[in-house]
PDB file of C-alpha atoms and ligand atoms in Angstrom:
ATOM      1  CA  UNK A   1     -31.232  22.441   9.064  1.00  0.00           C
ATOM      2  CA  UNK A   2     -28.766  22.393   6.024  1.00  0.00           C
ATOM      3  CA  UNK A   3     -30.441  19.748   4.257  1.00  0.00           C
ATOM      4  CA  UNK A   4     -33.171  21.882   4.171  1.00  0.00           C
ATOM      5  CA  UNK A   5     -31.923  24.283   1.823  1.00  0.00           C
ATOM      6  CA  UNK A   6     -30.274  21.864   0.283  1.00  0.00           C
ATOM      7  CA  UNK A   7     -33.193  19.786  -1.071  1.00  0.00           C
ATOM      8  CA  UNK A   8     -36.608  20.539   0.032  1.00  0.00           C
ATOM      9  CA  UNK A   9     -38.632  18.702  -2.299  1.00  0.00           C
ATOM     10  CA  UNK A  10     -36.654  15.210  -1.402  1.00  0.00           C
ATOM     11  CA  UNK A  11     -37.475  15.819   2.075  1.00  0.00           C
ATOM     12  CA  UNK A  12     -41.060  13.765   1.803  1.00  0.00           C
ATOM     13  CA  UNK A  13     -40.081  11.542   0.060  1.00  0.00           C
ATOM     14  CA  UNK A  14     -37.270  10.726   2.185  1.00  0.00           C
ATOM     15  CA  UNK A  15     -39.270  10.509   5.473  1.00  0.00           C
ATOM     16  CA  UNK A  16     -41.774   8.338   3.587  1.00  0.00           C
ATOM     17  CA  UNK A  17     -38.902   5.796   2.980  1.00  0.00           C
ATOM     18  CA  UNK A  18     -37.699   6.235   6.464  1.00  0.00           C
ATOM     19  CA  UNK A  19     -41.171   5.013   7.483  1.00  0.00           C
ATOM     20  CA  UNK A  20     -41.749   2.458   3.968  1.00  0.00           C
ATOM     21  CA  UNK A  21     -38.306   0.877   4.063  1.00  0.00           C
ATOM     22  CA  UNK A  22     -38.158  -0.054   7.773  1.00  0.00           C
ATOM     23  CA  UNK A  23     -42.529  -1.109   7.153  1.00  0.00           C
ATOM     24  CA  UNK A  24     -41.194  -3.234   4.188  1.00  0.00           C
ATOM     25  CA  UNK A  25     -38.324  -4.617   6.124  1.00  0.00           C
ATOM     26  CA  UNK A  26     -40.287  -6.101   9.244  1.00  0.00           C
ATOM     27  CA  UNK A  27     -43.163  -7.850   6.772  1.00  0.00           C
ATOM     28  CA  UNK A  28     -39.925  -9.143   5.349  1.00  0.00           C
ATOM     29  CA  UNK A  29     -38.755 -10.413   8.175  1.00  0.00           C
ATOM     30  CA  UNK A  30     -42.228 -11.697   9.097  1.00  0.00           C
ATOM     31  CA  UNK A  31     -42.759 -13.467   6.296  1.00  0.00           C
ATOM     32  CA  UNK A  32     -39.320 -15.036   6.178  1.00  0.00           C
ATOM     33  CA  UNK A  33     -40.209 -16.193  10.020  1.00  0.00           C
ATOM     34  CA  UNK A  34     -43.442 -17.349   9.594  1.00  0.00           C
ATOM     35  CA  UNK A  35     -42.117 -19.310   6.135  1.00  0.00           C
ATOM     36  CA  UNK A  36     -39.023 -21.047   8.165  1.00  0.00           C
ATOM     37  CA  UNK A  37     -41.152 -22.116  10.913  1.00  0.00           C
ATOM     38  CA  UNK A  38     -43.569 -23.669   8.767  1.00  0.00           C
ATOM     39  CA  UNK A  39     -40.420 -25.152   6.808  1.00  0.00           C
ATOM     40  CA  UNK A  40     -39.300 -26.441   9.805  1.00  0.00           C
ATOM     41  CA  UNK A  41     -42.530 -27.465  11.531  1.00  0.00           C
ATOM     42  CA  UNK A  42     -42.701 -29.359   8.256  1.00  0.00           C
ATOM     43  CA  UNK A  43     -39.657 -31.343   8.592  1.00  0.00           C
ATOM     44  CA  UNK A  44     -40.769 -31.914  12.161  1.00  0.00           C
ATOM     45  CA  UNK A  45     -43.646 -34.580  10.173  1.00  0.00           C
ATOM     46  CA  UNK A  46     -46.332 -31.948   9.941  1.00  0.00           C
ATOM     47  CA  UNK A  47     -46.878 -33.241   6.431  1.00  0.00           C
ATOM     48  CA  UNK A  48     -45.492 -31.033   3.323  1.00  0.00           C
ATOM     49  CA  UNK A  49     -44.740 -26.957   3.981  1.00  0.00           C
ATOM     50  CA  UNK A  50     -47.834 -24.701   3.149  1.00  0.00           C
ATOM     51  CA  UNK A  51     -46.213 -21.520   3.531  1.00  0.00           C
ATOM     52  CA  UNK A  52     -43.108 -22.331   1.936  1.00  0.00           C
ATOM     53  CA  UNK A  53     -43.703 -18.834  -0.231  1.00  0.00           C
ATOM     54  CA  UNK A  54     -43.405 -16.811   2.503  1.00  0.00           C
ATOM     55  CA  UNK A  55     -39.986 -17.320   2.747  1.00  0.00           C
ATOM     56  CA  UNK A  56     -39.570 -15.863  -0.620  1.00  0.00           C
ATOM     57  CA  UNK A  57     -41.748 -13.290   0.070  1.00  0.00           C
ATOM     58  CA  UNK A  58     -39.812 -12.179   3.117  1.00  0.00           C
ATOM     59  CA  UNK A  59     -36.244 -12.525   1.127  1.00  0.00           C
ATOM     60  CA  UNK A  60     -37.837 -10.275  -1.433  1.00  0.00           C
ATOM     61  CA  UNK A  61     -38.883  -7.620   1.176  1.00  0.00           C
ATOM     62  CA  UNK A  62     -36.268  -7.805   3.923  1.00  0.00           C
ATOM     63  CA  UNK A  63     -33.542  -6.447   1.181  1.00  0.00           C
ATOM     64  CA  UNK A  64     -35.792  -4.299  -0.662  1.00  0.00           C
ATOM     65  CA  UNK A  65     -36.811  -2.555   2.850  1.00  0.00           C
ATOM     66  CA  UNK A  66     -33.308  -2.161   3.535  1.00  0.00           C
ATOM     67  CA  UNK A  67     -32.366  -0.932   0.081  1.00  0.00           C
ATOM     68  CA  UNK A  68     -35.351   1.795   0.768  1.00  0.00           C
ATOM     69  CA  UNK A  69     -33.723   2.444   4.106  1.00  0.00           C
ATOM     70  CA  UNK A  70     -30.777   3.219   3.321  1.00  0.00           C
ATOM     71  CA  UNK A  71     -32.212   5.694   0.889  1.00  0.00           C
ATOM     72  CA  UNK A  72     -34.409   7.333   3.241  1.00  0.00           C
ATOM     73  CA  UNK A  73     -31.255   7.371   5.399  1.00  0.00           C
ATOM     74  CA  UNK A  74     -28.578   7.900   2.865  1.00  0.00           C
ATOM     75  CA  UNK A  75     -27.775  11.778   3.468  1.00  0.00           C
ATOM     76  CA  UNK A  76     -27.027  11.129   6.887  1.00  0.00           C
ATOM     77  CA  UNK A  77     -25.592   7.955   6.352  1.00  0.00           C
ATOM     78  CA  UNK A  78     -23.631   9.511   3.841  1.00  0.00           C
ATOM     79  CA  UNK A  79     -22.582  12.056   5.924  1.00  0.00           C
ATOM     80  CA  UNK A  80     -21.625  10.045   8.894  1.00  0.00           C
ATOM     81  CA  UNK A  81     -19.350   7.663   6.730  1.00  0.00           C
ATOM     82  CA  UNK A  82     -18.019  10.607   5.165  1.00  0.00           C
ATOM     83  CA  UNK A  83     -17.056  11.572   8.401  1.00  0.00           C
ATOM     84  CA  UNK A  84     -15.436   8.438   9.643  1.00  0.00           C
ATOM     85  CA  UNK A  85     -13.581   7.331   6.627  1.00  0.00           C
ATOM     86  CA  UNK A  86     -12.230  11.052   5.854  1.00  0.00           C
ATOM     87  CA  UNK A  87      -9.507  10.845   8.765  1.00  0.00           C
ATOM     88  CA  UNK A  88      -8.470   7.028   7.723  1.00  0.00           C
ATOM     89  CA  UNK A  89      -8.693   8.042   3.645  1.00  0.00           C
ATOM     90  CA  UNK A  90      -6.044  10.900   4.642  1.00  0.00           C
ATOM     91  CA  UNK A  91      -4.345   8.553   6.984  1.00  0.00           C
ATOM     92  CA  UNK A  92      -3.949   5.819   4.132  1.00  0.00           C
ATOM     93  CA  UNK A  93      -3.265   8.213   2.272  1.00  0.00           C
ATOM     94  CA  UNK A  94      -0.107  10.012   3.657  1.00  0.00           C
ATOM     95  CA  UNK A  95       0.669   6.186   4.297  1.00  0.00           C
ATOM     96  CA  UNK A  96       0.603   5.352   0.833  1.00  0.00           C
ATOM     97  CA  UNK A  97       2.678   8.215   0.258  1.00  0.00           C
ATOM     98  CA  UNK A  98       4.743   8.129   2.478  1.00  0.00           C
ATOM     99  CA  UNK A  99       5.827   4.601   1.626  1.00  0.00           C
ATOM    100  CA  UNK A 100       6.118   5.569  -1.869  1.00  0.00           C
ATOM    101  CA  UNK A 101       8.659   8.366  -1.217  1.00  0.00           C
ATOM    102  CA  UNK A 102      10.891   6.037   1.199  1.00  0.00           C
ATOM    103  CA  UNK A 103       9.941   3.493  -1.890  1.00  0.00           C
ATOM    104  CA  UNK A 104      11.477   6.047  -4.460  1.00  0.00           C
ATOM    105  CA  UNK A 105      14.463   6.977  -1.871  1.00  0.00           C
ATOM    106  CA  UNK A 106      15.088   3.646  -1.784  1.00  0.00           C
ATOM    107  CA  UNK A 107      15.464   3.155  -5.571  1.00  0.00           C
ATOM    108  CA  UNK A 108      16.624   6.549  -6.235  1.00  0.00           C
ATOM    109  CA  UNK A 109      19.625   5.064  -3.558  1.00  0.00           C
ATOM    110  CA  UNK A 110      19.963   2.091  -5.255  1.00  0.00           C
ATOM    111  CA  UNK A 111      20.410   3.267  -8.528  1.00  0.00           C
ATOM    112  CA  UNK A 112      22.605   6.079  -7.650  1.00  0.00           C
ATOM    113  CA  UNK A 113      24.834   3.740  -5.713  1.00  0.00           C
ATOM    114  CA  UNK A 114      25.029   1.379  -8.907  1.00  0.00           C
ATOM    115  CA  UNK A 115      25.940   4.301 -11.242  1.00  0.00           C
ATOM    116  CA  UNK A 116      28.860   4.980  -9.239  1.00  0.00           C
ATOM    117  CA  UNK A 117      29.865   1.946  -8.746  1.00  0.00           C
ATOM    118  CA  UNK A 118      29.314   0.910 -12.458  1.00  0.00           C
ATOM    119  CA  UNK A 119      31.788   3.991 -12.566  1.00  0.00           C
ATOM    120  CA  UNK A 120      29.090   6.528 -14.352  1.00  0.00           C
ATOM    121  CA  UNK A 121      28.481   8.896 -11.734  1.00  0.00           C
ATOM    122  CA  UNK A 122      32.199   9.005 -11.102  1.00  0.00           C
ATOM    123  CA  UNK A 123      31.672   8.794  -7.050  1.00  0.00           C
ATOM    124  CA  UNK A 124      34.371   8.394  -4.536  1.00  0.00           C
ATOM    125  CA  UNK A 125      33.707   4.895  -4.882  1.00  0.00           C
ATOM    126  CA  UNK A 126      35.578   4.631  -7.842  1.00  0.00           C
ATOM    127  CA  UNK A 127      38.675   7.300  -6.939  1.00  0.00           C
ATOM    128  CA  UNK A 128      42.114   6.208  -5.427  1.00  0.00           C
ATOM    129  CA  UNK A 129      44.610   8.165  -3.768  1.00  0.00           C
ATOM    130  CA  UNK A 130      48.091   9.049  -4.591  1.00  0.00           C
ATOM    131  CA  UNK A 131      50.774   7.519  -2.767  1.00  0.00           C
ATOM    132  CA  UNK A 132      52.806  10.736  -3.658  1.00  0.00           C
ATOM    133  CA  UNK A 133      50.981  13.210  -3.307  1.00  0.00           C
ATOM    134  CA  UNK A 134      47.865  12.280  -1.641  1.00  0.00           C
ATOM    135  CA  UNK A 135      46.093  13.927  -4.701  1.00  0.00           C
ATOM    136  CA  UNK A 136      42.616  11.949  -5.912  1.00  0.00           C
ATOM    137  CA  UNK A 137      42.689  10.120  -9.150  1.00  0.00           C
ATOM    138  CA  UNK A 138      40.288   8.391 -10.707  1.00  0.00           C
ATOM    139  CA  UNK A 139      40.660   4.585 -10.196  1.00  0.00           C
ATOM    140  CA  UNK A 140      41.335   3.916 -13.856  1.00  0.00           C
ATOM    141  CA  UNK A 141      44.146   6.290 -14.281  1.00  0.00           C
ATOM    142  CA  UNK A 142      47.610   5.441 -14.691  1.00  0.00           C
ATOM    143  CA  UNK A 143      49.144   8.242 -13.850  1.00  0.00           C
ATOM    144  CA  UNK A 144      48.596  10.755 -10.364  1.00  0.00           C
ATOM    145  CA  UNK A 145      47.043  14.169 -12.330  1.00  0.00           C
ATOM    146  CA  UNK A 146      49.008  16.559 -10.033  1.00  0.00           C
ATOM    147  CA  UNK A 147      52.439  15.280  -9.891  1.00  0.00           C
ATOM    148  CA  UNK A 148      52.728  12.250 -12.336  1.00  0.00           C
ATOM    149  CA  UNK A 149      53.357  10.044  -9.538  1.00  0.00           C
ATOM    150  CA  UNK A 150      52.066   6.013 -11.205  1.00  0.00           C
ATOM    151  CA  UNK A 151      48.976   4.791  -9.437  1.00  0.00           C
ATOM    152  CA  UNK A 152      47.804   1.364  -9.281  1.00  0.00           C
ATOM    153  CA  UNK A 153      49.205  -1.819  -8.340  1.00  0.00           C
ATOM    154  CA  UNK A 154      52.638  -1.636 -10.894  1.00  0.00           C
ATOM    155  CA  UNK A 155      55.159  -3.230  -9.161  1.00  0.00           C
ATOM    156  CA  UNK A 156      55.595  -6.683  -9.217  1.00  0.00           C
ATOM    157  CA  UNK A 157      56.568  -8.772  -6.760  1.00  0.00           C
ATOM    158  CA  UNK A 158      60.050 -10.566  -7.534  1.00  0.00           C
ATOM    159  CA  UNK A 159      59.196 -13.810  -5.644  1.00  0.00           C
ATOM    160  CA  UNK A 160      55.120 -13.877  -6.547  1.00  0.00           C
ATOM    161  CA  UNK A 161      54.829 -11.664  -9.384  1.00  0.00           C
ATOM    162  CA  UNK A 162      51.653 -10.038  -7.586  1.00  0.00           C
ATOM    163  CA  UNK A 163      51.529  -6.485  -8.183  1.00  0.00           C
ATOM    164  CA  UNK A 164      51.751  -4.117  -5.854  1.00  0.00           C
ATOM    165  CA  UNK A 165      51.586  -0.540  -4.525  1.00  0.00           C
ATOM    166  CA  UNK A 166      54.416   1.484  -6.355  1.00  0.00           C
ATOM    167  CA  UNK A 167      55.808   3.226  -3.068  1.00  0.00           C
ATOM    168  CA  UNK A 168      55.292  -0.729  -1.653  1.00  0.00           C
ATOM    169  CA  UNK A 169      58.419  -1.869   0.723  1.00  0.00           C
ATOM    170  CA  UNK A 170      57.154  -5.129   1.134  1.00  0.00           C
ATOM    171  CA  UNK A 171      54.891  -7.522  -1.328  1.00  0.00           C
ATOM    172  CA  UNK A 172      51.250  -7.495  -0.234  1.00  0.00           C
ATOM    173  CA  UNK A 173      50.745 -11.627  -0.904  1.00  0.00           C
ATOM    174  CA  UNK A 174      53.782 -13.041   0.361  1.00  0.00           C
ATOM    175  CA  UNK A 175      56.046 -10.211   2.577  1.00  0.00           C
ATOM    176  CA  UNK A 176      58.849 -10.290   0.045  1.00  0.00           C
ATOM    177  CA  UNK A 177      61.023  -6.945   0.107  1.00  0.00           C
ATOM    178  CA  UNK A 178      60.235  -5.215  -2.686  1.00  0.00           C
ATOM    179  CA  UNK A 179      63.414  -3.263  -4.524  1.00  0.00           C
TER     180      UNK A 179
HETATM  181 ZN1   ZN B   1      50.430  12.571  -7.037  1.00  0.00          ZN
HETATM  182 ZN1   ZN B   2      55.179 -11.448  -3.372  1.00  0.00          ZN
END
């Protein structure tokens, strides 16, 4: 076996808890029995519980059998939960990461999308389009770059006073011809 080369002086003392802790366990258990039915033989008007220790006997036992157990046991045990959780760790794990990095997408989208619209990533968000020339300008600019053309809402409406597209026949607001 691989344990043997491992550790071969633990080996003993690891089958002597194997045999101990399980030994230790089942007095524990005993006593703990033989204490509760006495406890409740006692309620039962059998006069006062005699072996009312027992039951702290056994609750001192039963755990510290199992605690010597699971030592004698704990390489395999070890090995076995290794085992079983390994799959789920990596599973939670690419889980974990995998919500992260949709997570950081998300944010990453979120904050790219708000620089451009705040105007700082200068995205087509924030571009219009000549009427003239069908050139792109950014939205702040008065004037098309390639052939001068005015952009923006300039011309106002005679009847309304809204403003509207330069090249505009007709006012956007109220359908008044526009000069
Ligand atoms: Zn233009
Ligand atoms: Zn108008």
């Amino acid at each position: 076996m691989l344990e043997k080369q491992i550790d071969p002086g633990h080996k003993p003392v690891r089958n002597a808890l194997r045999i101990v802790g399980p030994a230790l366990a089942l007095t524990g258990a005993v006593f703990l029995i033989v204490g509760l039915v006495d406890f409740f033989r006692a309620f039962g008007g059998h006069g006062a519980p005699t072996l009312f220790w027992c039951i702290f006997v056994g609750m001192f036992l039963l755990p510290l059998g199992g605690i010597l157990t699971s030592y004698g046991f704990m390489g395999p045990v070890m090995r076995y939960m290794a085992e079983e959780t390994a799959p789920v760790g990596k599973d939670t794990f690419n889980y974990m990461a995998h919500g992260t990095q949709a997570g950081i997408r998300t944010v990453a989208g979120a904050l790219g999308q708000g620089l451009r619209e705040g105007g700082l990533g200068g995205g087509s968000t924030a571009m219009v389009r000549c009427h003239k020339c069908n050139a792109l300008a950014p939205a702040e600019a008065k004037f098309c770059g390639q052939c001068g053309q005015p952009l923006g809402k300039t011309k106002p409406c005679p009847q309304c006073h809204e403003l509207n597209d330069p090249d505009a026949k007709f006012c956007d607001n109220c359908g008044h011809a526009l000069g």
